[in-house]
Structure formats: structure tokens, C-alpha cells
Short mmCIF file of C-alpha atoms in Angstrom, two decimals:
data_model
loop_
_atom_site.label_atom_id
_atom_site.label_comp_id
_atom_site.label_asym_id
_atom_site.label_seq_id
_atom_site.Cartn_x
_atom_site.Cartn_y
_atom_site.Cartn_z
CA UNK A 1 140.45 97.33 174.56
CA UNK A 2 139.81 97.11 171.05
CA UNK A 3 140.75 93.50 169.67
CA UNK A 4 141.75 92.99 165.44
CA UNK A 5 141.33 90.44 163.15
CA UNK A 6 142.66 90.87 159.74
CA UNK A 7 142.30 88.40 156.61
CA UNK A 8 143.52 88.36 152.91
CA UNK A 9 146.85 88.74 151.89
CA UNK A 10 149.38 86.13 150.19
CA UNK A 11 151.29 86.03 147.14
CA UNK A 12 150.23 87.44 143.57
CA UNK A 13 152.12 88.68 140.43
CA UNK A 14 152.66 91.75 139.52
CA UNK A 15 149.70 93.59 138.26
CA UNK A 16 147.40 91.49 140.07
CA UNK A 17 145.02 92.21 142.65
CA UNK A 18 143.97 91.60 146.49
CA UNK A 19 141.80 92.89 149.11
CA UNK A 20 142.82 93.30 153.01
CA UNK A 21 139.95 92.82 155.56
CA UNK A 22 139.91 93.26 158.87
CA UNK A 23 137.89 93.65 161.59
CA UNK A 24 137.13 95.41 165.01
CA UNK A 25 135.77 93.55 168.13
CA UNK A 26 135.81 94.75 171.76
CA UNK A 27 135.01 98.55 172.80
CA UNK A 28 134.37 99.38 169.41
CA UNK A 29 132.48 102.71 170.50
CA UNK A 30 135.85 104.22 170.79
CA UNK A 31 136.63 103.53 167.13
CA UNK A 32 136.97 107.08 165.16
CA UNK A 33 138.92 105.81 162.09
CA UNK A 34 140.52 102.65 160.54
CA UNK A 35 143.16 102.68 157.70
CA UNK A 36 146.37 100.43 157.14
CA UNK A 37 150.14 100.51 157.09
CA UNK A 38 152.96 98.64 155.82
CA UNK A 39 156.07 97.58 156.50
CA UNK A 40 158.95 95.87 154.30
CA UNK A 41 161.97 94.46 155.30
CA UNK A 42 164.49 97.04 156.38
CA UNK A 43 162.38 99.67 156.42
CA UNK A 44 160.16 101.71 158.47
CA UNK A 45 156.27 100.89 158.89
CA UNK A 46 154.63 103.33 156.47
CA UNK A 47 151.35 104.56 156.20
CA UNK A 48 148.92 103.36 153.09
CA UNK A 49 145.07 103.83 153.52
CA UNK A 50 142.62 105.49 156.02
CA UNK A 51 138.68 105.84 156.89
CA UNK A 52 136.98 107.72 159.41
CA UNK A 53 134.05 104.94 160.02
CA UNK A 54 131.49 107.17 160.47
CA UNK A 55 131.67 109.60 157.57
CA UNK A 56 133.48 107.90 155.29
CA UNK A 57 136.27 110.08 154.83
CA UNK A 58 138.73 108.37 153.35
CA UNK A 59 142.74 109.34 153.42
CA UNK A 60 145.82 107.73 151.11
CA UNK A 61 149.34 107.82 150.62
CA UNK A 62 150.69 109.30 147.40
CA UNK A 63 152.36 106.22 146.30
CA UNK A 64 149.17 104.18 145.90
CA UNK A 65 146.13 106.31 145.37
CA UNK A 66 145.11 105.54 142.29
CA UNK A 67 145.73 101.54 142.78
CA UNK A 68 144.15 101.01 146.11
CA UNK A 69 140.45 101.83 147.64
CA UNK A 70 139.34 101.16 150.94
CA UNK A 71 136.32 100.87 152.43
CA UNK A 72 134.75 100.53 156.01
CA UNK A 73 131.38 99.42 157.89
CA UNK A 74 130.54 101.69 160.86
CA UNK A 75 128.29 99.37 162.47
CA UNK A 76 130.12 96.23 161.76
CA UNK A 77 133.22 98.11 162.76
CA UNK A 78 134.95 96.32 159.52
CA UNK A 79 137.32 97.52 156.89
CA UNK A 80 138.25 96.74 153.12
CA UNK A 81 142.07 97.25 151.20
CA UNK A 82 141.06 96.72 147.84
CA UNK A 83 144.97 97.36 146.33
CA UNK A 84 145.02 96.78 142.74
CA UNK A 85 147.76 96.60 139.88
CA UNK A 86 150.07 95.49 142.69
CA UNK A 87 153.82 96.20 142.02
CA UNK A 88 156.52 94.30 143.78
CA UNK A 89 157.00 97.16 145.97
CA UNK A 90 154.26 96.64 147.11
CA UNK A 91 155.32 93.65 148.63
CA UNK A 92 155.26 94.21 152.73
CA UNK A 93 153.53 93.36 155.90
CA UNK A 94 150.56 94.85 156.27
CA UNK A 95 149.05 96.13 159.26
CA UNK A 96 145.59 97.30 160.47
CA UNK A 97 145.49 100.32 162.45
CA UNK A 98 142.35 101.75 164.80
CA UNK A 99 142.53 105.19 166.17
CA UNK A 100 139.91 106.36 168.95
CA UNK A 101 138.25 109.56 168.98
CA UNK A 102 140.36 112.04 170.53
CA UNK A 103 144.11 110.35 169.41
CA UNK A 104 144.16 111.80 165.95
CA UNK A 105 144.21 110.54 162.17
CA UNK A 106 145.63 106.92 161.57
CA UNK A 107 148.00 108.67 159.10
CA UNK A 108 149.80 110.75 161.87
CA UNK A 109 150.35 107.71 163.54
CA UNK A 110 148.49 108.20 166.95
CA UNK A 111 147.33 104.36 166.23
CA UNK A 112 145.88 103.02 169.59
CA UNK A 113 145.58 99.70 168.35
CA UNK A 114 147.32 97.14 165.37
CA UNK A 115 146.23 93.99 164.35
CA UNK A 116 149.14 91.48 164.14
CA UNK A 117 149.99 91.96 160.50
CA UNK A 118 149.27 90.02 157.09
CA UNK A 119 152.12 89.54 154.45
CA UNK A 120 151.65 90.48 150.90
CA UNK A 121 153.81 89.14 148.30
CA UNK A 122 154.07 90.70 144.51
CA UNK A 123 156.41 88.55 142.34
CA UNK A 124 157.73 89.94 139.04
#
């Protein structure tokens, strides 16, 4: 079992910034790549960001590319959502995502594990 722990979130205006951490504990050897999704009210959990740990290659959804980065630690099994010039769409639950080697990219969705979410709140 691979156990998550995610920080950061809360409530900022639009055009602001704020960075998503979270963090991997447990069998952690079976960790092949870490990314986020999201999920607003009334609609369906989406994918944003993506990194294979060891590598670094690094995977994002069209509608926030050139706003968010993320980052990851391979040996401290960690991850980073840097998401800048936040829009109120923006505005979701957001959920960290571990795949293990063999189940795929996070973006397909083969996610073997999710942490237990973190809101995010953009106000116009």
C-alpha cells in the first residue's frame, strides 16, 4: 500500500497563485509516476498535471499548461503543483494521484492510489 498526504490549497483571487504538495509514504518502490486531478462540483474528476519520478517526464492538460508546473522528488517520493494566474475555473478539489510501474500514465487514469483531496478556491 502506498499511503498520501497532500498540503496547500485554500482560497485566492483570481490571478493569484498556489502550490499543491503532496507526498508518498508506504511501498513507495512501486511508485512509477505522480501527477494530479481535479474535480468541481457537478462534474467529472479531470486530469491536470503528471511526473514520472524517476525521469522527470512531466505530462499536462491543455487547459493549464502554461499556468501550472509541477515538480517531483524521486527519493523523497514527493510532488509540487505550482498553478499560477489561477482563474475561477480553476476552482475544484484537487486530488493526488500515484500510479505503479506496470498500471500506466496517471493521465489515462490507471491511478492505483489518491490522496483524499484538497479544495482550491479562485474568487473573482
Amino acid at each position: 500500500q502506498v499511503q498520501l498526504v497532500e498540503s496547500g490549497g485554500g482560497s485566492v483571487q483570481a490571478g493569484g497563485s498556489l502550490s499543491l504538495s503532496c507526498a508518498a509514504s508506504g511501498r513507495t518502490f512501486m511508485v512509477y509516476g505522480m501527477g494530479w486531478f481535479r474535480q468541481a462540483p457537478g462534474k467529472e474528476r479531470e486530469f491536470v498535471a503528471s511526473i514520472k519520478l524517476n525521469g522527470g517526464n512531466t505530462d499536462y492538460a491543455d487547459s493549464v499548461k502554461s499556468r501550472v508546473t509541477i515538480s517531483g522528488d524521486g527519493a523523497k517520493n514527493t510532488v509540487l503543483l505550482q498553478m499560477n494566474s489561477l482563474k475561477p475555473e480553476d476552482s475544484a478539489v484537487y486530488f493526488c494521484a500515484v500510479v505503479r510501474f506496470g498500471s500506466g500514465t496517471v493521465r489515462s487514469g490507471s491511478v492505483d492510489y489518491w490522496g483524499q483531496g484538497t479544495q482550491v478556491t479562485v474568487s473573482s
